[in-house]
């Protein structure tokens, strides 16, 4: 099976998420990275491209030029990964989408709600797919959880508790030279949300994805604990979901001892589920009135939804990169089906531009609610 | 050292918490149970009393009669444990307090805020002590946590996350004959709060006790998920604490798979702490920028605040009953000092009527906020 | 129900295990401690006795005198707890047993195999019961495990893995004034086994108790890692059990980071069980080909064998002292039945002198095998 | 940087470990798989090769032919991955080594000790490298553990406890059509060891690698619990290591509830370490007399030895495939240095043929000892 020709915008040397996307694209052997505008600095773009083994002729420092040229090349890229800061997602995506090049874009969708709406339009108008890398949705045991809820194992859902907790911004890292901290706490590049945008959107997306319920309204209390910080670094959010379910969402970047503690708990009138990103091969299932059960990836009790995204037997832990690679594999299946003029296989699923819009809507709602002293706002 | 003569009101056969109080009183050999009005049914009172080895002459079916007579007896009780449903706490306590008999009372303080205020007055006017059994405050590692915060190990506090989660009311147990479920979901006996009153007050009290910060205001979203239930069985609460700290409190009795999952996490600008009631001999301490440390009761890193309430070496788990007994031992120390006309030893501490009032205020605030669609209310 | 009158030999101020026995005796309200020879030093005996509230007339400094006199008193003790160093167990027990006073004795049974055999004889000849406090056998979830194995939930047993690991003798504590370390590493008072005697016997006893299988032979490699230590501080043991099952036992007092890590794992051809003393309210049950299940004390899946030794609902942890108290309660049931001339209730069980003999036989076998370079020896 | 041209022998459709090697080779973008003798069945070889996108001209069904031809090609493979059953490792490796093609071979080294010795000779004589994929040695936190021991953080080592426990052979899977179970329990293809060969060698290798100590002698008790099984499915092993350290090794394939529970604990006179393969991003460090510390991959306390083999920040779990890929990356560094006529960078390390020989020696010693009723044998 021929590999999909992939380009990348952003992700030059020193960037974290670009390297993750490249590993994810490589892991299952479905993509070849063949072009890139890895930096807007020509020199850095070139160095980064060469280090990745790109042909000199396909190293760009201008994403628009890249889009134009690759669209004309006989063996031009079929898809592009966008791993820039948030404010660039829309303009970059637009250039590729309008030329029929599929876009695999990092989250959140955009820095502003206006851009998000424009991007939805652009994606809807395009002859190309748009995939948003809410990577946590592609962990096997997250799929297992979703499938169990769909099967009714939890009964009617009542409660959704989700949190994503970090500690890396406990101090003012943005003032001491951290490039990551710099753009992620800069509203111009990151958007109005800090923790809400960077990790809250993941938590929000995961909660909706697994529960299958949309958040209808929320009440948020946002804080910037670190003096001088321009965006929130902690958020407490109450949620009301479809069908009467309620929930809480906590995201924080100032809770010492937490690395990437994304944790989801969902309860219905028949049972509960609990999953933690840092130990992703486990899923607790707690049917009411029965002993707790620990399901393991590819172990007893894990069904086809988990198995199709697993590579190794139970007890051989798969982690973050495998989950990320699953998004790329889902995308590959969809891209191949698209090329063949077919619908993607039924079990293929990935976060799209509409989920992306909901994420940006979540940030917006958090900021609006918090400004109104935590009043409820609809999403 | 002579044992303290103890009476009990409530706690007849079949009651859960009465038996717990009796074990707690017995465990360290500081009390003798010598009188009781264990039930308002004369027959049940008598049977229960005899089963506990009480003299027939000191078995009562009327708490007021008990208070009057014991106060006159030469070797009458010095203290009484009140383990009735909530609405009886105030009238019972009043009778004993006014006669100079110390009261050890289960939580929440009362069923109504009006009663709570009356009880504060009664306690302040009395020549006797009032001890409220917020037992979780007396776990050794809870004391360890409190002492570390006092010592500044966490720096300036920013976040308090607390939850108390159960599942025993997932279905309508109050309609199928559970005595516990019956009175605890009956506003007339339990008060306006369901989960908020029964377990939310514990979580609230623990958060304030360990952090040393008072909750200034809260915003609450209360639910009664089980059809027909007359009190809340789940509550989501945002909190604003003294000094700018923020927090969330979740209490639930409808989350399948949770038994008594009381969990507290506190974060400051220098570090964090995490404790879980179901595994109470452990305390996570996470100084920012250093490896996580697992402190164990009486193990390395646990200090005198934990050691003075421990009986066994580290690795020999002490649990709920020992924590409860610690309240009784703290009370005993205070009672003995009171008898000697002295102040209690400096390190003796226990929840008192004022903390009780705050707990009832918490329930009231939750109900008020929730009725106002989660608007912030001051405590 | 009248309390059983209890005496104690050993356990004066500063001793660890004496205090544990006293709490255990008190916890369920079945015993009154009324006499004691708490120390062989008259002054220490008196001080310790008074501190415990004993009548002066029933404070002894000579256990034999105590046995003689209490046997003649109208309200003399009905049972005695022996909590001396090991070498005194036999002579003390003999004096009480021969006078029809029940003996509750700490483990190991004796310091020597010869004494153990004499004590078996003494117990068999006596009109009194002998209870050995292998306290770990009375944890509710240990009983749950045993009952599941008896019910065939694991199928035919194949493997028994048990370990009891500590770190308190990592350095030469016996040379720096630790009283506990002093006698426990002194062969004259402790017997030929160090770690094997102090904790290995617990592990061995637990393995046999839960599995229901006797160890037929073993091969042991004993070490004294700390220079100058006169007994083993670490032991590696291979075991062959009845019916073809095999096992390993590790006991150590020199493994930093371990407090009282007693852990048992048993596997049959249908499933497995795993239990850890430091988290005693949990029991893993792993039926082959099904998800792992976490049973909790008094939670779903825990049966009557666990419930009858529980005091509180699931999620309210019971620990070491409650487990120890269970031994005392089992003993009380047996003592009351004995007094009534009846057999004890069917579900009452406790470690007796024969299990004690097996424990001393285990120590002896370990020492013999290790001297023969780990050759197999029968038990 | 140009990718290394890689071939593969074995690993056709349906094989587990071949797919793992391919992902591992791909993950960091250092290799291109360009040739393969994926099966000795021509048809299966062809189908498997095409599915992997190999050129038809470089799909072989005869490994010797492949070695001959690839060695002559201008762009022939530089390295070959051998993922056949064990008995083929030696003959296949020999063909490539003698032609200067580097070999990356799955473990155990060979099926017989004689073959192992021949392979050592072949590797020593070759102008090519031999890398054995004891993949567990390349987990970042395993490297962290090794580096801490080298730095003296544990003091003088006393104890090594290692176990590798599975359950997939609890029943006679080899009789019900499992291909994996078939060859792995067939002495002709697997060698004389069953569990000892398949997973015991991993445990043994890990223990020696991390501790830095060689096992000098061992005493083993091997079992075949499943009727009719021709190799051991469980082994209990006592070990004596250099410098007076002692250890135990348990490997089993018949312990229900265990997937790939490889667990290592090492203790010295100053501290301990504990690591578990199923949760590989954590490492417990327990300095004597201090609180336990939980080190995390790329978190605080993890040093350069772990960081250089990490791709993502702490809290983004890396797992089995990343660990396996680390072996491939270490191999790539060595291969590139070899091509440049240089020594590999100082911190590059991988299991080689000599460690492979020790592993086969371990199997042999286990079998010999067990036949002698567990007598000690030297390694």
CSV table of N, CA, C and O in Angstrom, one decimal, chain C residues 158-159 161 163 167 170-171 221 223 225-226 234 236-238 240 244 246-250 252 254-258 263 265 267-269 271-272 286 288 292 373 376, chain D residues 158-159 161 163 167 170-171 221 223 225-226 234 236-238 240 244 246-250 252 254-258 263 265 267-269 271-272 286 288 292 373 376:
chain,number,residue,atom,x,y,z
C,158,UNK,N,-2.0,-24.1,42.0
C,158,UNK,CA,-0.6,-24.4,41.4
C,158,UNK,C,0.5,-23.6,42.1
C,158,UNK,O,1.6,-24.1,42.3
C,159,UNK,N,0.2,-22.4,42.5
C,159,UNK,CA,1.3,-21.5,42.9
C,159,UNK,C,0.9,-20.6,44.1
C,159,UNK,O,-0.2,-20.1,44.2
C,161,UNK,N,2.7,-17.5,46.2
C,161,UNK,CA,3.9,-16.6,46.3
C,161,UNK,C,3.6,-15.7,47.5
C,161,UNK,O,2.5,-15.0,47.5
C,163,UNK,N,5.4,-13.0,50.5
C,163,UNK,CA,6.5,-12.3,51.0
C,163,UNK,C,6.2,-11.4,52.1
C,163,UNK,O,5.0,-10.9,52.2
C,167,UNK,N,12.2,-3.0,56.4
C,167,UNK,CA,13.5,-2.4,56.2
C,167,UNK,C,14.1,-1.9,57.5
C,167,UNK,O,15.2,-1.4,57.5
C,170,UNK,N,17.8,-2.6,58.3
C,170,UNK,CA,18.8,-2.4,57.2
C,170,UNK,C,20.2,-2.0,57.8
C,170,UNK,O,21.2,-2.4,57.3
C,171,UNK,N,20.1,-1.3,58.9
C,171,UNK,CA,21.4,-1.0,59.6
C,171,UNK,C,21.4,-1.8,61.0
C,171,UNK,O,20.4,-2.4,61.3
C,221,UNK,N,17.7,-20.3,51.4
C,221,UNK,CA,19.0,-19.6,51.4
C,221,UNK,C,18.9,-18.4,52.3
C,221,UNK,O,18.2,-17.4,52.0
C,223,UNK,N,20.4,-15.3,54.8
C,223,UNK,CA,21.5,-14.4,54.8
C,223,UNK,C,21.4,-13.5,56.1
C,223,UNK,O,20.4,-13.3,56.6
C,225,UNK,N,22.8,-10.0,56.3
C,225,UNK,CA,23.6,-9.0,55.5
C,225,UNK,C,24.3,-8.0,56.4
C,225,UNK,O,25.3,-7.5,56.0
C,226,UNK,N,23.7,-7.7,57.5
C,226,UNK,CA,24.4,-6.7,58.4
C,226,UNK,C,25.5,-7.4,59.2
C,226,UNK,O,25.3,-8.4,59.9
C,234,UNK,N,17.4,-11.9,56.1
C,234,UNK,CA,16.8,-12.1,54.8
C,234,UNK,C,16.7,-13.6,54.5
C,234,UNK,O,17.7,-14.3,54.8
C,236,UNK,N,15.4,-16.4,51.4
C,236,UNK,CA,14.8,-16.8,50.1
C,236,UNK,C,14.4,-18.3,50.2
C,236,UNK,O,15.3,-19.1,50.5
C,237,UNK,N,13.2,-18.6,50.0
C,237,UNK,CA,12.7,-20.0,50.3
C,237,UNK,C,11.9,-20.5,49.1
C,237,UNK,O,11.0,-19.8,48.7
C,238,UNK,N,12.2,-21.7,48.6
C,238,UNK,CA,11.4,-22.4,47.7
C,238,UNK,C,10.5,-23.4,48.4
C,238,UNK,O,11.0,-24.0,49.4
C,240,UNK,N,7.5,-26.6,48.3
C,240,UNK,CA,6.6,-27.6,47.6
C,240,UNK,C,5.5,-27.9,48.5
C,240,UNK,O,5.7,-28.3,49.7
C,244,UNK,N,1.0,-30.9,44.7
C,244,UNK,CA,1.8,-30.5,43.5
C,244,UNK,C,2.0,-29.0,43.4
C,244,UNK,O,2.6,-28.5,42.5
C,246,UNK,N,3.5,-25.3,44.0
C,246,UNK,CA,4.8,-24.9,44.4
C,246,UNK,C,4.8,-23.4,44.8
C,246,UNK,O,3.8,-22.7,44.5
C,247,UNK,N,5.8,-23.0,45.5
C,247,UNK,CA,5.7,-21.6,45.9
C,247,UNK,C,7.1,-21.0,46.3
C,247,UNK,O,8.1,-21.7,46.2
C,248,UNK,N,7.1,-19.7,46.5
C,248,UNK,CA,8.3,-19.0,46.9
C,248,UNK,C,7.9,-18.2,48.1
C,248,UNK,O,6.7,-17.7,48.2
C,249,UNK,N,8.8,-18.0,49.1
C,249,UNK,CA,8.6,-17.2,50.2
C,249,UNK,C,9.8,-16.3,50.4
C,249,UNK,O,11.0,-16.8,50.3
C,250,UNK,N,9.6,-15.0,50.5
C,250,UNK,CA,10.7,-14.1,50.7
C,250,UNK,C,10.4,-13.3,52.0
C,250,UNK,O,9.3,-12.7,52.1
C,252,UNK,N,12.3,-10.4,54.6
C,252,UNK,CA,13.5,-9.6,54.7
C,252,UNK,C,13.2,-8.5,55.6
C,252,UNK,O,12.1,-8.0,55.8
C,254,UNK,N,15.7,-6.0,55.6
C,254,UNK,CA,16.8,-5.1,55.1
C,254,UNK,C,16.5,-4.6,53.7
C,254,UNK,O,17.4,-4.3,52.9
C,255,UNK,N,15.2,-4.4,53.4
C,255,UNK,CA,14.9,-3.9,52.0
C,255,UNK,C,14.3,-2.5,52.1
C,255,UNK,O,13.1,-2.3,52.3
C,256,UNK,N,15.1,-1.5,52.0
C,256,UNK,CA,14.7,-0.1,52.2
C,256,UNK,C,13.4,0.3,51.4
C,256,UNK,O,13.3,0.0,50.2
C,257,UNK,N,12.5,0.9,52.1
C,257,UNK,CA,11.3,1.4,51.5
C,257,UNK,C,10.1,0.5,51.8
C,257,UNK,O,9.0,0.8,51.5
C,258,UNK,N,10.4,-0.6,52.5
C,258,UNK,CA,9.3,-1.6,52.9
C,258,UNK,C,9.1,-1.5,54.4
C,258,UNK,O,10.0,-1.6,55.2
C,263,UNK,N,2.6,-9.7,51.5
C,263,UNK,CA,1.8,-9.8,50.3
C,263,UNK,C,1.7,-11.3,49.9
C,263,UNK,O,2.7,-12.0,49.8
C,265,UNK,N,0.0,-14.0,47.0
C,265,UNK,CA,-0.6,-14.2,45.7
C,265,UNK,C,-0.7,-15.7,45.5
C,265,UNK,O,0.2,-16.5,45.7
C,267,UNK,N,-2.4,-18.8,42.8
C,267,UNK,CA,-2.9,-19.0,41.5
C,267,UNK,C,-3.3,-20.5,41.3
C,267,UNK,O,-2.6,-21.4,41.8
C,268,UNK,N,-4.5,-20.7,40.7
C,268,UNK,CA,-4.9,-22.0,40.4
C,268,UNK,C,-5.1,-22.1,38.9
C,268,UNK,O,-4.9,-21.1,38.2
C,269,UNK,N,-5.7,-23.2,38.4
C,269,UNK,CA,-5.9,-23.3,37.0
C,269,UNK,C,-7.1,-22.6,36.5
C,269,UNK,O,-7.3,-22.5,35.3
C,271,UNK,N,-8.0,-19.3,38.2
C,271,UNK,CA,-8.0,-17.9,38.6
C,271,UNK,C,-6.9,-17.7,39.6
C,271,UNK,O,-6.2,-18.6,40.1
C,272,UNK,N,-6.8,-16.4,40.0
C,272,UNK,CA,-5.8,-16.0,41.0
C,272,UNK,C,-6.4,-15.0,42.0
C,272,UNK,O,-7.4,-14.4,41.8
C,286,UNK,N,-8.8,-12.7,40.0
C,286,UNK,CA,-8.5,-12.6,38.6
C,286,UNK,C,-8.9,-14.0,38.0
C,286,UNK,O,-8.0,-14.8,37.7
C,288,UNK,N,-9.4,-16.6,35.2
C,288,UNK,CA,-8.7,-16.7,34.0
C,288,UNK,C,-9.7,-16.3,32.8
C,288,UNK,O,-10.8,-16.8,32.7
C,292,UNK,N,-10.0,-8.4,35.5
C,292,UNK,CA,-9.6,-8.4,36.9
C,292,UNK,C,-10.7,-7.8,37.8
C,292,UNK,O,-11.3,-6.8,37.3
C,373,UNK,N,23.3,-25.8,52.4
C,373,UNK,CA,23.4,-25.1,51.1
C,373,UNK,C,22.1,-25.1,50.3
C,373,UNK,O,22.1,-25.3,49.0
C,376,UNK,N,16.8,-29.5,49.8
C,376,UNK,CA,15.4,-29.6,50.2
C,376,UNK,C,15.3,-30.4,51.6
C,376,UNK,O,15.9,-31.4,51.7
D,158,UNK,N,22.5,-5.6,47.9
D,158,UNK,CA,22.2,-6.8,48.7
D,158,UNK,C,21.2,-7.8,48.0
D,158,UNK,O,21.4,-9.0,48.1
D,159,UNK,N,20.2,-7.2,47.4
D,159,UNK,CA,19.1,-8.0,47.0
D,159,UNK,C,18.6,-7.7,45.6
D,159,UNK,O,18.4,-6.5,45.3
D,161,UNK,N,15.3,-8.8,43.3
D,161,UNK,CA,14.1,-9.6,43.1
D,161,UNK,C,13.5,-9.3,41.8
D,161,UNK,O,13.2,-8.1,41.5
D,163,UNK,N,10.8,-10.7,38.6
D,163,UNK,CA,9.8,-11.6,38.1
D,163,UNK,C,9.2,-11.2,36.8
D,163,UNK,O,9.1,-10.0,36.5
D,167,UNK,N,-0.1,-15.1,32.0
D,167,UNK,CA,-1.1,-16.1,32.2
D,167,UNK,C,-1.6,-16.8,30.9
D,167,UNK,O,-2.4,-17.7,30.9
D,170,UNK,N,-2.0,-20.6,30.7
D,170,UNK,CA,-2.7,-21.3,31.8
D,170,UNK,C,-3.4,-22.6,31.4
D,170,UNK,O,-3.4,-23.6,32.1
D,171,UNK,N,-3.9,-22.5,30.2
D,171,UNK,CA,-4.5,-23.7,29.6
D,171,UNK,C,-3.6,-24.2,28.4
D,171,UNK,O,-2.7,-23.5,28.1
D,221,UNK,N,13.8,-24.5,40.5
D,221,UNK,CA,12.7,-25.5,40.6
D,221,UNK,C,11.7,-25.2,39.4
D,221,UNK,O,11.0,-24.3,39.5
D,223,UNK,N,8.7,-26.2,36.7
D,223,UNK,CA,7.5,-27.0,36.6
D,223,UNK,C,6.8,-26.9,35.2
D,223,UNK,O,7.0,-25.9,34.5
D,225,UNK,N,3.1,-27.2,34.6
D,225,UNK,CA,1.8,-27.4,35.3
D,225,UNK,C,0.8,-28.0,34.3
D,225,UNK,O,-0.1,-28.7,34.8
D,226,UNK,N,0.8,-27.6,33.1
D,226,UNK,CA,-0.2,-28.0,32.2
D,226,UNK,C,0.1,-29.4,31.7
D,226,UNK,O,1.2,-29.6,31.1
D,234,UNK,N,6.6,-22.6,34.4
D,234,UNK,CA,6.8,-21.9,35.6
D,234,UNK,C,8.2,-22.2,36.2
D,234,UNK,O,8.6,-23.4,36.1
D,236,UNK,N,10.9,-21.3,39.6
D,236,UNK,CA,11.3,-20.6,40.8
D,236,UNK,C,12.8,-20.7,40.9
D,236,UNK,O,13.3,-21.8,40.9
D,237,UNK,N,13.5,-19.6,41.0
D,237,UNK,CA,15.0,-19.6,40.9
D,237,UNK,C,15.6,-18.8,42.0
D,237,UNK,O,15.2,-17.6,42.2
D,238,UNK,N,16.5,-19.4,42.7
D,238,UNK,CA,17.3,-18.6,43.7
D,238,UNK,C,18.6,-18.3,43.0
D,238,UNK,O,19.2,-19.0,42.3
D,240,UNK,N,22.6,-16.3,43.3
D,240,UNK,CA,23.7,-15.7,44.1
D,240,UNK,C,24.5,-14.9,43.1
D,240,UNK,O,25.0,-15.4,42.0
D,244,UNK,N,28.3,-10.9,46.8
D,244,UNK,CA,27.5,-11.3,47.9
D,244,UNK,C,26.0,-11.0,47.8
D,244,UNK,O,25.2,-11.3,48.8
D,246,UNK,N,22.1,-11.4,46.8
D,246,UNK,CA,21.3,-12.6,46.5
D,246,UNK,C,20.0,-12.2,45.8
D,246,UNK,O,19.6,-11.0,45.9
D,247,UNK,N,19.4,-13.2,45.2
D,247,UNK,CA,18.2,-12.8,44.6
D,247,UNK,C,17.2,-14.0,44.3
D,247,UNK,O,17.5,-15.1,44.6
D,248,UNK,N,16.0,-13.6,43.9
D,248,UNK,CA,15.0,-14.6,43.4
D,248,UNK,C,14.5,-14.2,42.1
D,248,UNK,O,14.4,-13.0,41.8
D,249,UNK,N,14.2,-15.1,41.3
D,249,UNK,CA,13.6,-14.9,40.0
D,249,UNK,C,12.4,-15.8,39.9
D,249,UNK,O,12.5,-17.0,40.1
D,250,UNK,N,11.3,-15.2,39.5
D,250,UNK,CA,10.1,-16.0,39.2
D,250,UNK,C,9.6,-15.7,37.8
D,250,UNK,O,9.5,-14.6,37.5
D,252,UNK,N,6.6,-17.1,35.0
D,252,UNK,CA,5.5,-18.0,34.9
D,252,UNK,C,4.6,-17.6,33.8
D,252,UNK,O,4.5,-16.4,33.4
D,254,UNK,N,1.5,-19.2,33.7
D,254,UNK,CA,0.3,-19.9,34.2
D,254,UNK,C,-0.3,-19.2,35.4
D,254,UNK,O,-0.9,-19.8,36.3
D,255,UNK,N,-0.1,-17.9,35.5
D,255,UNK,CA,-0.6,-17.2,36.7
D,255,UNK,C,-1.7,-16.2,36.3
D,255,UNK,O,-1.5,-15.1,35.9
D,256,UNK,N,-3.0,-16.7,36.4
D,256,UNK,CA,-4.1,-15.9,35.8
D,256,UNK,C,-4.2,-14.5,36.4
D,256,UNK,O,-4.0,-14.3,37.6
D,257,UNK,N,-4.4,-13.5,35.5
D,257,UNK,CA,-4.5,-12.1,35.9
D,257,UNK,C,-3.2,-11.4,35.6
D,257,UNK,O,-3.2,-10.1,35.7
D,258,UNK,N,-2.2,-12.1,35.1
D,258,UNK,CA,-0.9,-11.4,34.8
D,258,UNK,C,-0.8,-11.4,33.3
D,258,UNK,O,-0.8,-12.4,32.6
D,263,UNK,N,8.7,-7.3,36.7
D,263,UNK,CA,8.9,-6.4,37.8
D,263,UNK,C,10.3,-6.6,38.5
D,263,UNK,O,10.6,-7.7,38.7
D,265,UNK,N,13.0,-5.4,41.5
D,265,UNK,CA,13.2,-4.6,42.8
D,265,UNK,C,14.7,-4.9,43.2
D,265,UNK,O,15.1,-6.1,43.3
D,267,UNK,N,17.7,-3.8,46.1
D,267,UNK,CA,18.0,-3.1,47.4
D,267,UNK,C,19.4,-3.2,47.7
D,267,UNK,O,20.1,-4.2,47.6
D,268,UNK,N,19.9,-2.0,48.2
D,268,UNK,CA,21.3,-2.0,48.7
D,268,UNK,C,21.2,-1.5,50.2
D,268,UNK,O,20.1,-1.4,50.7
D,269,UNK,N,22.4,-1.2,50.7
D,269,UNK,CA,22.4,-0.8,52.1
D,269,UNK,C,22.0,0.6,52.3
D,269,UNK,O,21.9,1.1,53.5
D,271,UNK,N,19.5,2.1,50.0
D,271,UNK,CA,18.2,2.4,49.4
D,271,UNK,C,17.7,1.3,48.5
D,271,UNK,O,18.4,0.3,48.3
D,272,UNK,N,16.5,1.5,47.9
D,272,UNK,CA,15.9,0.6,47.0
D,272,UNK,C,15.3,1.2,45.8
D,272,UNK,O,15.1,2.4,45.7
D,286,UNK,N,13.7,4.5,47.0
D,286,UNK,CA,13.4,4.5,48.4
D,286,UNK,C,14.7,4.6,49.2
D,286,UNK,O,15.2,3.6,49.7
D,288,UNK,N,16.9,4.8,52.2
D,288,UNK,CA,16.7,4.3,53.6
D,288,UNK,C,16.5,5.5,54.6
D,288,UNK,O,17.3,6.4,54.6
D,292,UNK,N,9.5,7.7,50.5
D,292,UNK,CA,9.6,7.1,49.1
D,292,UNK,C,9.4,8.2,48.1
D,292,UNK,O,8.6,9.1,48.3
D,373,UNK,N,17.3,-31.6,41.2
D,373,UNK,CA,16.4,-31.3,42.3
D,373,UNK,C,16.8,-30.0,43.0
D,373,UNK,O,16.7,-29.8,44.2
D,376,UNK,N,22.5,-26.2,43.5
D,376,UNK,CA,23.2,-25.0,42.9
D,376,UNK,C,24.0,-25.3,41.8
D,376,UNK,O,24.8,-26.3,41.8
